[in-house]
Amino acid sequence: MSAVGLSAAIQRRWYGSRPILALVPLAGIYGGVVAARRWAYRRGWLSSERVDRPVLVIGNISVGGSGKTPLTLAVIERARTLGLRPGVVSRGYGGRAAAYPLDVRPDTPAAQAGDEPVLIAQRSGVAVVVAPDRVAAARYLIDHHDVDLIIADDGLQHYRLQRDAEIAVVDARRGYGNRRLLPAGPLREPLARLARVDLECVQGPGQDFWLEPGEARCLADGRTVSLDGFRGQRVHAVAGIGEPARFFDMLEAVGLDVIRHAAPDHYRYAADDLDFADDRPVLMTEKDAVKCLSFRQLNLWAIPVTPCLSPDCADALDALLRRLVDY
């Protein structure tokens, strides 16, 4: 079985009603380790550090896609609307730099910074710094950029960096699956962890926020076309994200005839991966596209998504941000 097939099979059990029984004891061991680690931070046996700016962590307690990066972009825009100067820190998963902390620019290779930090830098224009040690990333951000709010993209479980507020993101369709801890289920931490976050934001139609597709952008020459332009023809759709089906479903919802190609999250593409032996358009997420810009193929198209906030969610985010700046 391929890595994609194995991942899909495991996730079907995670988001089904019954876990794989052989994994339940391992989940108990994992839960004990998580609880012990959390207790050690609370007692001061493991050190956590505060930096000289308020810190807002946006993450999740489950594995896989939930819309965390789009919500991060929405929070950045809300913060700017309130007159704040936000910056972002991230682990930079999927990237490997020669030295850390790494200042991420819109043209920084995703192989160095990771796909999500590059995407955030491109879409938002704010300062983005990555490092495996988020404390070091936050201090670098403060020392080298004019920021008054630090947003940690992911890192809900990175307790070494003290935080002033937390937002947990969850996908409405998948929820928390079978509600079991890894590896029997998708949870990184028990559901009780949600009682300690400041906001829980649900992503999906009619929920706290949802994602709307924008115009397709050609990777080779930058031109844009409406998705309507792809109707009436079959297209390849490529997604190496936490939940590829969400991208495929979004394209089909606007009337496209999609051939689905799922890849593991953060997959690093080679040009041959996108050669499907025909001239059909290949549509991909922006997160995938930042790793494919060098291919310069005219049939490769990035599909951006815009996060749309419900009025209640927008109000809650604004209230949280105002509380942080008064910190």
CSV table of C-alpha atoms in Angstrom, one decimal:
chain,number,residue,atom,x,y,z
A,1,MET,CA,0.0,0.0,0.0
A,2,SER,CA,1.3,3.5,-0.9
A,3,ALA,CA,1.9,6.1,1.8
A,4,VAL,CA,-1.2,8.0,0.6
A,5,GLY,CA,-3.3,4.9,0.7
A,6,LEU,CA,-2.0,3.9,4.2
A,7,SER,CA,-2.7,7.4,5.5
A,8,ALA,CA,-6.2,7.4,4.0
A,9,ALA,CA,-6.9,4.0,5.6
A,10,ILE,CA,-5.7,5.2,9.0
A,11,GLN,CA,-7.7,8.4,8.8
A,12,ARG,CA,-10.9,6.4,7.8
A,13,ARG,CA,-10.6,4.6,11.2
A,14,TRP,CA,-9.7,7.9,13.0
A,15,TYR,CA,-12.8,9.6,11.7
A,16,GLY,CA,-15.0,6.5,11.9
A,17,SER,CA,-16.8,5.2,14.9
A,18,ARG,CA,-14.4,2.5,16.0
A,19,PRO,CA,-10.6,2.7,16.6
A,20,ILE,CA,-8.1,0.0,15.7
A,21,LEU,CA,-8.2,-2.0,18.9
A,22,ALA,CA,-4.5,-2.9,18.8
A,23,LEU,CA,-3.6,0.8,18.9
A,24,VAL,CA,-5.8,1.7,22.0
A,25,PRO,CA,-3.1,0.6,24.5
A,26,LEU,CA,-0.5,2.8,22.6
A,27,ALA,CA,-3.0,5.7,22.9
A,28,GLY,CA,-3.0,5.2,26.6
A,29,ILE,CA,0.7,5.4,26.8
A,30,TYR,CA,0.8,8.4,24.6
A,31,GLY,CA,-1.9,10.1,26.8
A,32,GLY,CA,0.3,9.4,29.8
A,33,VAL,CA,3.3,11.1,28.2
A,34,VAL,CA,1.2,14.1,27.1
A,35,ALA,CA,-0.2,14.5,30.7
A,36,ALA,CA,3.2,14.1,32.3
A,37,ARG,CA,4.7,16.7,29.9
A,38,ARG,CA,1.9,19.2,30.6
A,39,TRP,CA,2.2,18.6,34.4
A,40,ALA,CA,6.0,19.2,34.2
A,41,TYR,CA,5.5,22.6,32.5
A,42,ARG,CA,2.9,23.6,35.1
A,43,ARG,CA,5.2,22.7,38.0
A,44,GLY,CA,8.2,24.4,36.4
A,45,TRP,CA,10.2,21.2,35.9
A,46,LEU,CA,10.2,22.0,32.2
A,47,SER,CA,10.9,25.7,31.6
A,48,SER,CA,8.7,27.9,29.6
A,49,GLU,CA,9.6,31.5,28.6
A,50,ARG,CA,7.8,34.7,28.0
A,51,VAL,CA,8.8,37.2,25.3
A,52,ASP,CA,8.3,40.9,25.3
A,53,ARG,CA,5.1,41.0,23.2
A,54,PRO,CA,1.7,39.4,23.6
A,55,VAL,CA,1.5,35.9,22.0
A,56,LEU,CA,-1.5,34.5,20.3
A,57,VAL,CA,-1.3,30.8,19.3
A,58,ILE,CA,-3.5,29.4,16.6
A,59,GLY,CA,-3.5,25.6,16.4
A,60,ASN,CA,-5.5,22.5,16.8
A,61,ILE,CA,-5.6,19.5,19.1
A,62,SER,CA,-6.1,17.0,16.2
A,63,VAL,CA,-3.9,15.9,13.3
A,64,GLY,CA,-4.7,17.0,9.8
A,65,GLY,CA,-6.2,19.9,8.0
A,66,SER,CA,-8.6,22.2,9.8
A,67,GLY,CA,-8.2,25.5,8.0
A,68,LYS,CA,-5.7,26.8,10.5
A,69,THR,CA,-3.5,28.7,8.0
A,70,PRO,CA,-6.5,30.5,6.4
A,71,LEU,CA,-7.7,31.5,9.8
A,72,THR,CA,-4.2,32.8,10.7
A,73,LEU,CA,-4.5,35.0,7.6
A,74,ALA,CA,-7.9,36.3,8.7
A,75,VAL,CA,-6.6,37.1,12.2
A,76,ILE,CA,-3.7,39.0,10.6
A,77,GLU,CA,-6.1,41.1,8.7
A,78,ARG,CA,-8.4,41.7,11.7
A,79,ALA,CA,-5.3,42.8,13.7
A,80,ARG,CA,-4.3,45.2,11.0
A,81,THR,CA,-7.8,46.7,10.9
A,82,LEU,CA,-7.4,47.4,14.6
A,83,GLY,CA,-4.1,49.2,14.0
A,84,LEU,CA,-1.9,46.4,15.2
A,85,ARG,CA,1.5,45.3,13.7
A,86,PRO,CA,1.4,41.5,13.8
A,87,GLY,CA,4.2,39.2,13.0
A,88,VAL,CA,4.2,35.4,12.7
A,89,VAL,CA,6.4,32.6,14.1
A,90,SER,CA,6.3,29.0,13.0
A,91,ARG,CA,8.2,25.8,13.3
A,92,GLY,CA,8.6,25.7,9.5
A,93,TYR,CA,7.5,22.1,9.1
A,94,GLY,CA,8.7,20.5,5.9
A,95,GLY,CA,11.6,23.0,5.5
A,96,ARG,CA,15.2,22.8,6.3
A,97,ALA,CA,17.3,26.0,6.5
A,98,ALA,CA,21.1,26.3,6.8
A,99,ALA,CA,20.6,28.4,10.0
A,100,TYR,CA,17.8,29.4,12.3
A,101,PRO,CA,15.9,31.6,13.0
A,102,LEU,CA,15.1,32.2,9.4
A,103,ASP,CA,13.4,35.4,8.1
A,104,VAL,CA,10.9,34.3,5.6
A,105,ARG,CA,10.3,36.4,2.5
A,106,PRO,CA,7.7,35.8,-0.2
A,107,ASP,CA,10.4,34.3,-2.5
A,108,THR,CA,12.0,32.2,0.2
A,109,PRO,CA,12.1,28.6,-1.1
A,110,ALA,CA,9.6,26.3,0.6
A,111,ALA,CA,12.3,23.7,0.9
A,112,GLN,CA,14.0,26.1,3.4
A,113,ALA,CA,11.1,27.6,5.3
A,114,GLY,CA,8.2,25.1,4.9
A,115,ASP,CA,5.2,25.7,2.7
A,116,GLU,CA,2.8,27.3,5.1
A,117,PRO,CA,5.2,30.1,6.3
A,118,VAL,CA,6.0,31.0,2.7
A,119,LEU,CA,2.3,31.1,1.9
A,120,ILE,CA,1.6,33.4,4.9
A,121,ALA,CA,4.5,35.7,3.8
A,122,GLN,CA,3.1,35.9,0.3
A,123,ARG,CA,-0.5,36.4,1.2
A,124,SER,CA,-0.1,38.8,4.2
A,125,GLY,CA,3.1,40.7,3.7
A,126,VAL,CA,3.8,40.6,7.4
A,127,ALA,CA,7.1,39.5,9.0
A,128,VAL,CA,7.4,35.7,9.3
A,129,VAL,CA,10.2,33.9,11.2
A,130,VAL,CA,10.6,30.2,11.4
A,131,ALA,CA,12.7,28.1,13.8
A,132,PRO,CA,12.2,24.7,15.5
A,133,ASP,CA,12.5,26.7,18.8
A,134,ARG,CA,9.6,29.1,18.7
A,135,VAL,CA,11.0,31.1,21.6
A,136,ALA,CA,14.1,31.9,19.5
A,137,ALA,CA,11.8,32.8,16.5
A,138,ALA,CA,9.7,35.1,18.6
A,139,ARG,CA,12.7,36.9,20.1
A,140,TYR,CA,14.2,37.3,16.6
A,141,LEU,CA,11.0,38.7,15.4
A,142,ILE,CA,10.9,41.3,18.1
A,143,ASP,CA,14.5,42.3,17.6
A,144,HIS,CA,14.4,42.6,13.9
A,145,HIS,CA,10.9,43.8,13.1
A,146,ASP,CA,8.4,46.4,14.3
A,147,VAL,CA,5.7,44.2,15.7
A,148,ASP,CA,3.4,44.6,18.7
A,149,LEU,CA,1.7,41.2,18.4
A,150,ILE,CA,3.1,37.7,17.8
A,151,ILE,CA,0.9,35.1,16.1
A,152,ALA,CA,2.2,31.6,16.4
A,153,ASP,CA,1.0,29.5,13.5
A,154,ASP,CA,0.4,26.1,15.0
A,155,GLY,CA,2.2,25.3,18.3
A,156,LEU,CA,-0.7,24.8,20.6
A,157,GLN,CA,1.4,22.0,22.1
A,158,HIS,CA,4.7,24.0,22.1
A,159,TYR,CA,4.5,24.9,25.8
A,160,ARG,CA,8.0,26.3,26.0
A,161,LEU,CA,6.7,29.6,24.5
A,162,GLN,CA,4.3,31.2,27.0
A,163,ARG,CA,1.2,32.6,25.4
A,164,ASP,CA,-1.5,35.1,26.3
A,165,ALA,CA,-4.3,33.6,24.3
A,166,GLU,CA,-5.1,30.5,22.3
A,167,ILE,CA,-7.4,29.7,19.4
A,168,ALA,CA,-8.2,26.1,18.5
A,169,VAL,CA,-9.4,25.3,15.0
A,170,VAL,CA,-11.5,22.3,14.0
A,171,ASP,CA,-13.0,21.2,10.7
A,172,ALA,CA,-16.8,20.9,11.0
A,173,ARG,CA,-17.1,17.9,8.8
A,174,ARG,CA,-14.5,15.7,10.5
A,175,GLY,CA,-14.8,17.1,14.0
A,176,TYR,CA,-12.6,15.3,16.4
A,177,GLY,CA,-13.2,11.9,14.8
A,178,ASN,CA,-13.4,9.0,17.2
A,179,ARG,CA,-12.2,11.2,20.0
A,180,ARG,CA,-9.2,9.0,20.7
A,181,LEU,CA,-5.6,10.0,21.2
A,182,LEU,CA,-2.9,9.1,18.8
A,183,PRO,CA,-2.3,6.6,17.4
A,184,ALA,CA,-5.8,5.2,17.9
A,185,GLY,CA,-7.4,8.4,16.9
A,186,PRO,CA,-6.5,11.9,15.6
A,187,LEU,CA,-6.1,13.8,18.9
A,188,ARG,CA,-2.8,15.2,20.0
A,189,GLU,CA,-4.3,16.1,23.3
A,190,PRO,CA,-7.5,15.1,25.1
A,191,LEU,CA,-10.7,17.0,24.4
A,192,ALA,CA,-10.5,18.5,27.9
A,193,ARG,CA,-7.7,20.7,26.6
A,194,LEU,CA,-10.4,22.8,24.8
A,195,ALA,CA,-11.6,24.1,28.1
A,196,ARG,CA,-8.3,26.1,28.4
A,197,VAL,CA,-8.4,27.8,25.0
A,198,ASP,CA,-9.8,31.3,24.6
A,199,LEU,CA,-11.7,30.5,21.3
A,200,GLU,CA,-12.7,27.4,19.4
A,201,CYS,CA,-13.3,28.3,15.8
A,202,VAL,CA,-15.2,25.8,13.6
A,203,GLN,CA,-14.4,25.8,9.8
A,204,GLY,CA,-17.1,24.9,7.4
A,205,PRO,CA,-20.2,26.2,5.5
A,206,GLY,CA,-22.4,28.1,8.0
A,207,GLN,CA,-19.8,27.8,10.8
A,208,ASP,CA,-17.5,30.3,12.4
A,209,PHE,CA,-15.5,30.6,9.2
A,210,TRP,CA,-15.5,29.1,5.7
A,211,LEU,CA,-13.3,29.1,2.6
A,212,GLU,CA,-14.2,30.6,-0.7
A,213,PRO,CA,-12.1,29.9,-3.8
A,214,GLY,CA,-10.7,32.8,-5.8
A,215,GLU,CA,-9.5,33.1,-9.4
A,216,ALA,CA,-7.0,30.5,-10.7
A,217,ARG,CA,-3.4,31.8,-11.1
A,218,CYS,CA,-1.1,30.3,-13.7
A,219,LEU,CA,2.2,29.3,-12.1
A,220,ALA,CA,4.2,30.0,-15.3
A,221,ASP,CA,3.1,33.5,-16.1
A,222,GLY,CA,1.0,34.8,-13.3
A,223,ARG,CA,-2.2,35.4,-15.3
A,224,THR,CA,-5.5,34.8,-13.6
A,225,VAL,CA,-8.8,33.3,-14.8
A,226,SER,CA,-12.1,32.6,-13.3
A,227,LEU,CA,-12.8,29.1,-12.2
A,228,ASP,CA,-15.8,29.3,-14.6
A,229,GLY,CA,-13.2,29.1,-17.4
A,230,PHE,CA,-12.5,25.4,-16.5
A,231,ARG,CA,-16.1,24.3,-16.7
A,232,GLY,CA,-16.9,21.9,-19.5
A,233,GLN,CA,-13.5,20.1,-19.3
A,234,ARG,CA,-12.0,17.5,-17.0
A,235,VAL,CA,-9.2,18.9,-14.8
A,236,HIS,CA,-6.6,17.3,-12.6
A,237,ALA,CA,-6.8,18.5,-9.0
A,238,VAL,CA,-3.7,18.0,-6.7
A,239,ALA,CA,-3.7,18.5,-3.0
A,240,GLY,CA,-1.0,17.7,-0.4
A,241,ILE,CA,-2.8,19.1,2.6
A,242,GLY,CA,-4.2,17.6,5.8
A,243,GLU,CA,-7.6,16.8,4.2
A,244,PRO,CA,-7.3,16.7,0.3
A,245,ALA,CA,-11.0,15.9,-0.1
A,246,ARG,CA,-11.9,19.4,1.2
A,247,PHE,CA,-10.1,21.0,-1.8
A,248,PHE,CA,-11.6,18.5,-4.3
A,249,ASP,CA,-15.1,19.0,-3.0
A,250,MET,CA,-14.7,22.8,-3.2
A,251,LEU,CA,-13.8,22.5,-6.9
A,252,GLU,CA,-16.7,20.2,-7.6
A,253,ALA,CA,-19.1,22.4,-5.7
A,254,VAL,CA,-18.4,25.2,-8.3
A,255,GLY,CA,-19.1,22.8,-11.1
A,256,LEU,CA,-15.7,21.4,-12.1
A,257,ASP,CA,-15.2,17.9,-13.3
A,258,VAL,CA,-12.3,16.8,-11.2
A,259,ILE,CA,-9.7,13.9,-11.4
A,260,ARG,CA,-8.5,13.7,-7.8
A,261,HIS,CA,-4.8,13.3,-6.9
A,262,ALA,CA,-4.2,13.3,-3.2
A,263,ALA,CA,-0.7,13.5,-1.7
A,264,PRO,CA,0.6,13.4,1.9
A,265,ASP,CA,0.5,16.7,3.9
A,266,HIS,CA,3.5,18.9,3.1
A,267,TYR,CA,4.5,16.6,0.2
A,268,ARG,CA,7.5,17.9,-1.7
A,269,TYR,CA,6.7,17.6,-5.4
A,270,ALA,CA,8.9,16.8,-8.4
A,271,ALA,CA,7.9,18.0,-11.9
A,272,ASP,CA,7.2,14.3,-12.8
A,273,ASP,CA,4.5,14.1,-10.1
A,274,LEU,CA,2.4,16.6,-12.1
A,275,ASP,CA,2.8,15.0,-15.5
A,276,PHE,CA,-0.4,13.1,-16.1
A,277,ALA,CA,0.4,12.3,-19.8
A,278,ASP,CA,-2.3,14.7,-21.1
A,279,ASP,CA,-2.7,18.5,-21.6
A,280,ARG,CA,-5.5,18.9,-19.1
A,281,PRO,CA,-5.2,21.8,-16.6
A,282,VAL,CA,-3.7,20.9,-13.2
A,283,LEU,CA,-5.3,22.8,-10.3
A,284,MET,CA,-3.6,22.8,-6.9
A,285,THR,CA,-3.8,24.5,-3.5
A,286,GLU,CA,-1.7,27.6,-2.9
A,287,LYS,CA,0.1,25.6,-0.2
A,288,ASP,CA,1.2,23.1,-2.9
A,289,ALA,CA,1.9,25.8,-5.5
A,290,VAL,CA,4.6,27.5,-3.4
A,291,LYS,CA,6.7,24.3,-3.9
A,292,CYS,CA,6.1,24.1,-7.6
A,293,LEU,CA,6.9,27.6,-8.8
A,294,SER,CA,10.1,26.5,-10.5
A,295,PHE,CA,8.4,24.1,-12.8
A,296,ARG,CA,7.1,26.8,-15.1
A,297,GLN,CA,4.4,24.6,-16.7
A,298,LEU,CA,1.6,26.5,-18.4
A,299,ASN,CA,-1.0,24.0,-17.3
A,300,LEU,CA,-0.3,24.4,-13.6
A,301,TRP,CA,-2.8,26.6,-11.7
A,302,ALA,CA,-2.9,27.7,-8.0
A,303,ILE,CA,-6.4,28.2,-6.5
A,304,PRO,CA,-6.4,30.6,-3.6
A,305,VAL,CA,-9.0,30.5,-0.9
A,306,THR,CA,-10.3,33.5,1.1
A,307,PRO,CA,-11.4,32.9,4.7
A,308,CYS,CA,-14.9,34.4,5.4
A,309,LEU,CA,-15.8,35.0,9.0
A,310,SER,CA,-19.3,34.9,10.5
A,311,PRO,CA,-20.3,38.1,12.3
A,312,ASP,CA,-20.0,36.4,15.7
A,313,CYS,CA,-16.6,35.0,14.9
A,314,ALA,CA,-15.3,38.4,13.7
A,315,ASP,CA,-16.6,40.1,16.8
A,316,ALA,CA,-15.0,37.4,19.1
A,317,LEU,CA,-11.7,37.7,17.3
A,318,ASP,CA,-11.7,41.5,17.6
A,319,ALA,CA,-12.5,41.3,21.3
A,320,LEU,CA,-9.7,38.9,21.8
A,321,LEU,CA,-7.2,41.1,19.9
A,322,ARG,CA,-8.3,44.2,21.9
A,323,ARG,CA,-7.7,42.3,25.1
A,324,LEU,CA,-4.2,41.3,24.0
A,325,VAL,CA,-3.1,44.8,23.1
A,326,ASP,CA,-4.2,46.0,26.5
A,327,TYR,CA,-2.0,43.3,28.0
